[in-house]
């Protein structure tokens, strides 16, 4: 199984790791197949993501994809961040091995849930 340099970089040096105690929105997604899970925390100002952090109980690909997801989402409007797909994350990492594609679901989906939770609070 081959990982790109970009995947290895985000795995070894994850960006935006941790949580935000007073987050405006939190999303947690688990993968039923492997049992791994990822949480994404966001702070929102003027309809933009001004801070974002993640925590994952997951494999190397889950760490790398969560790190990349936070990088892609930071500074985006909520609508732009909602439009970030699992494929966008995998593409931004230069691709993932076929067997690891499902790992990119966690953070992208958790980001969307965090945004929905924020919006539901009105
Ligand atoms: Fe579970 Fe990658 S194997 S997220």
mmCIF file with all atom_site columns, C-alpha atoms in Angstrom, residues 10-11 13-20 26-27 37-42 51-71 106-108 110-111:
data_model
loop_
_atom_site.group_PDB
_atom_site.id
_atom_site.type_symbol
_atom_site.label_atom_id
_atom_site.label_alt_id
_atom_site.label_comp_id
_atom_site.label_asym_id
_atom_site.label_entity_id
_atom_site.label_seq_id
_atom_site.pdbx_PDB_ins_code
_atom_site.Cartn_x
_atom_site.Cartn_y
_atom_site.Cartn_z
_atom_site.occupancy
_atom_site.B_iso_or_equiv
_atom_site.pdbx_formal_charge
_atom_site.auth_seq_id
_atom_site.auth_comp_id
_atom_site.auth_asym_id
_atom_site.auth_atom_id
_atom_site.pdbx_PDB_model_num
ATOM 1  C CA . UNK A 1 10  ? -0.208  15.175 7.364  1.00 0.00 ? 10  UNK A CA 1
ATOM 2  C CA . UNK A 1 11  ? 0.054   11.877 9.232  1.00 0.00 ? 11  UNK A CA 1
ATOM 3  C CA . UNK A 1 13  ? 2.681   16.465 11.321 1.00 0.00 ? 13  UNK A CA 1
ATOM 4  C CA . UNK A 1 14  ? -1.084  16.759 11.742 1.00 0.00 ? 14  UNK A CA 1
ATOM 5  C CA . UNK A 1 15  ? -2.461  20.301 11.509 1.00 0.00 ? 15  UNK A CA 1
ATOM 6  C CA . UNK A 1 16  ? -5.152  21.642 13.850 1.00 0.00 ? 16  UNK A CA 1
ATOM 7  C CA . UNK A 1 17  ? -5.183  18.679 16.201 1.00 0.00 ? 17  UNK A CA 1
ATOM 8  C CA . UNK A 1 18  ? -7.040  18.978 19.510 1.00 0.00 ? 18  UNK A CA 1
ATOM 9  C CA . UNK A 1 19  ? -10.430 20.309 20.477 1.00 0.00 ? 19  UNK A CA 1
ATOM 10 C CA . UNK A 1 20  ? -12.144 23.670 21.041 1.00 0.00 ? 20  UNK A CA 1
ATOM 11 C CA . UNK A 1 26  ? -19.098 19.772 16.970 1.00 0.00 ? 26  UNK A CA 1
ATOM 12 C CA . UNK A 1 27  ? -19.505 16.782 14.675 1.00 0.00 ? 27  UNK A CA 1
ATOM 13 C CA . UNK A 1 37  ? -14.163 7.780  14.870 1.00 0.00 ? 37  UNK A CA 1
ATOM 14 C CA . UNK A 1 38  ? -13.316 11.427 14.285 1.00 0.00 ? 38  UNK A CA 1
ATOM 15 C CA . UNK A 1 39  ? -14.608 14.621 15.906 1.00 0.00 ? 39  UNK A CA 1
ATOM 16 C CA . UNK A 1 40  ? -14.398 18.068 14.303 1.00 0.00 ? 40  UNK A CA 1
ATOM 17 C CA . UNK A 1 41  ? -14.802 21.301 16.306 1.00 0.00 ? 41  UNK A CA 1
ATOM 18 C CA . UNK A 1 42  ? -15.483 24.667 14.664 1.00 0.00 ? 42  UNK A CA 1
ATOM 19 C CA . UNK A 1 51  ? -10.967 28.110 13.932 1.00 0.00 ? 51  UNK A CA 1
ATOM 20 C CA . UNK A 1 52  ? -11.157 24.360 13.490 1.00 0.00 ? 52  UNK A CA 1
ATOM 21 C CA . UNK A 1 53  ? -9.679  21.397 15.326 1.00 0.00 ? 53  UNK A CA 1
ATOM 22 C CA . UNK A 1 54  ? -10.021 17.638 15.172 1.00 0.00 ? 54  UNK A CA 1
ATOM 23 C CA . UNK A 1 55  ? -9.511  14.572 17.289 1.00 0.00 ? 55  UNK A CA 1
ATOM 24 C CA . UNK A 1 56  ? -9.484  11.100 15.871 1.00 0.00 ? 56  UNK A CA 1
ATOM 25 C CA . UNK A 1 57  ? -9.383  7.587  17.182 1.00 0.00 ? 57  UNK A CA 1
ATOM 26 C CA . UNK A 1 58  ? -8.405  6.295  13.798 1.00 0.00 ? 58  UNK A CA 1
ATOM 27 C CA . UNK A 1 59  ? -5.766  4.980  11.453 1.00 0.00 ? 59  UNK A CA 1
ATOM 28 C CA . UNK A 1 60  ? -2.994  6.940  9.776  1.00 0.00 ? 60  UNK A CA 1
ATOM 29 C CA . UNK A 1 61  ? -5.197  7.757  6.810  1.00 0.00 ? 61  UNK A CA 1
ATOM 30 C CA . UNK A 1 62  ? -7.909  9.029  9.184  1.00 0.00 ? 62  UNK A CA 1
ATOM 31 C CA . UNK A 1 63  ? -5.351  11.327 10.830 1.00 0.00 ? 63  UNK A CA 1
ATOM 32 C CA . UNK A 1 64  ? -4.041  12.603 7.485  1.00 0.00 ? 64  UNK A CA 1
ATOM 33 C CA . UNK A 1 65  ? -7.496  13.163 6.006  1.00 0.00 ? 65  UNK A CA 1
ATOM 34 C CA . UNK A 1 66  ? -8.740  14.935 9.144  1.00 0.00 ? 66  UNK A CA 1
ATOM 35 C CA . UNK A 1 67  ? -5.693  17.185 9.126  1.00 0.00 ? 67  UNK A CA 1
ATOM 36 C CA . UNK A 1 68  ? -6.228  18.003 5.438  1.00 0.00 ? 68  UNK A CA 1
ATOM 37 C CA . UNK A 1 69  ? -9.953  18.573 5.966  1.00 0.00 ? 69  UNK A CA 1
ATOM 38 C CA . UNK A 1 70  ? -9.274  21.178 8.644  1.00 0.00 ? 70  UNK A CA 1
ATOM 39 C CA . UNK A 1 71  ? -6.755  22.883 6.375  1.00 0.00 ? 71  UNK A CA 1
ATOM 40 C CA . UNK A 1 106 ? -14.846 10.496 8.704  1.00 0.00 ? 106 UNK A CA 1
ATOM 41 C CA . UNK A 1 107 ? -13.518 14.051 8.826  1.00 0.00 ? 107 UNK A CA 1
ATOM 42 C CA . UNK A 1 108 ? -15.459 15.398 5.834  1.00 0.00 ? 108 UNK A CA 1
ATOM 43 C CA . UNK A 1 110 ? -17.834 15.211 10.798 1.00 0.00 ? 110 UNK A CA 1
ATOM 44 C CA . UNK A 1 111 ? -17.198 18.708 9.401  1.00 0.00 ? 111 UNK A CA 1
#
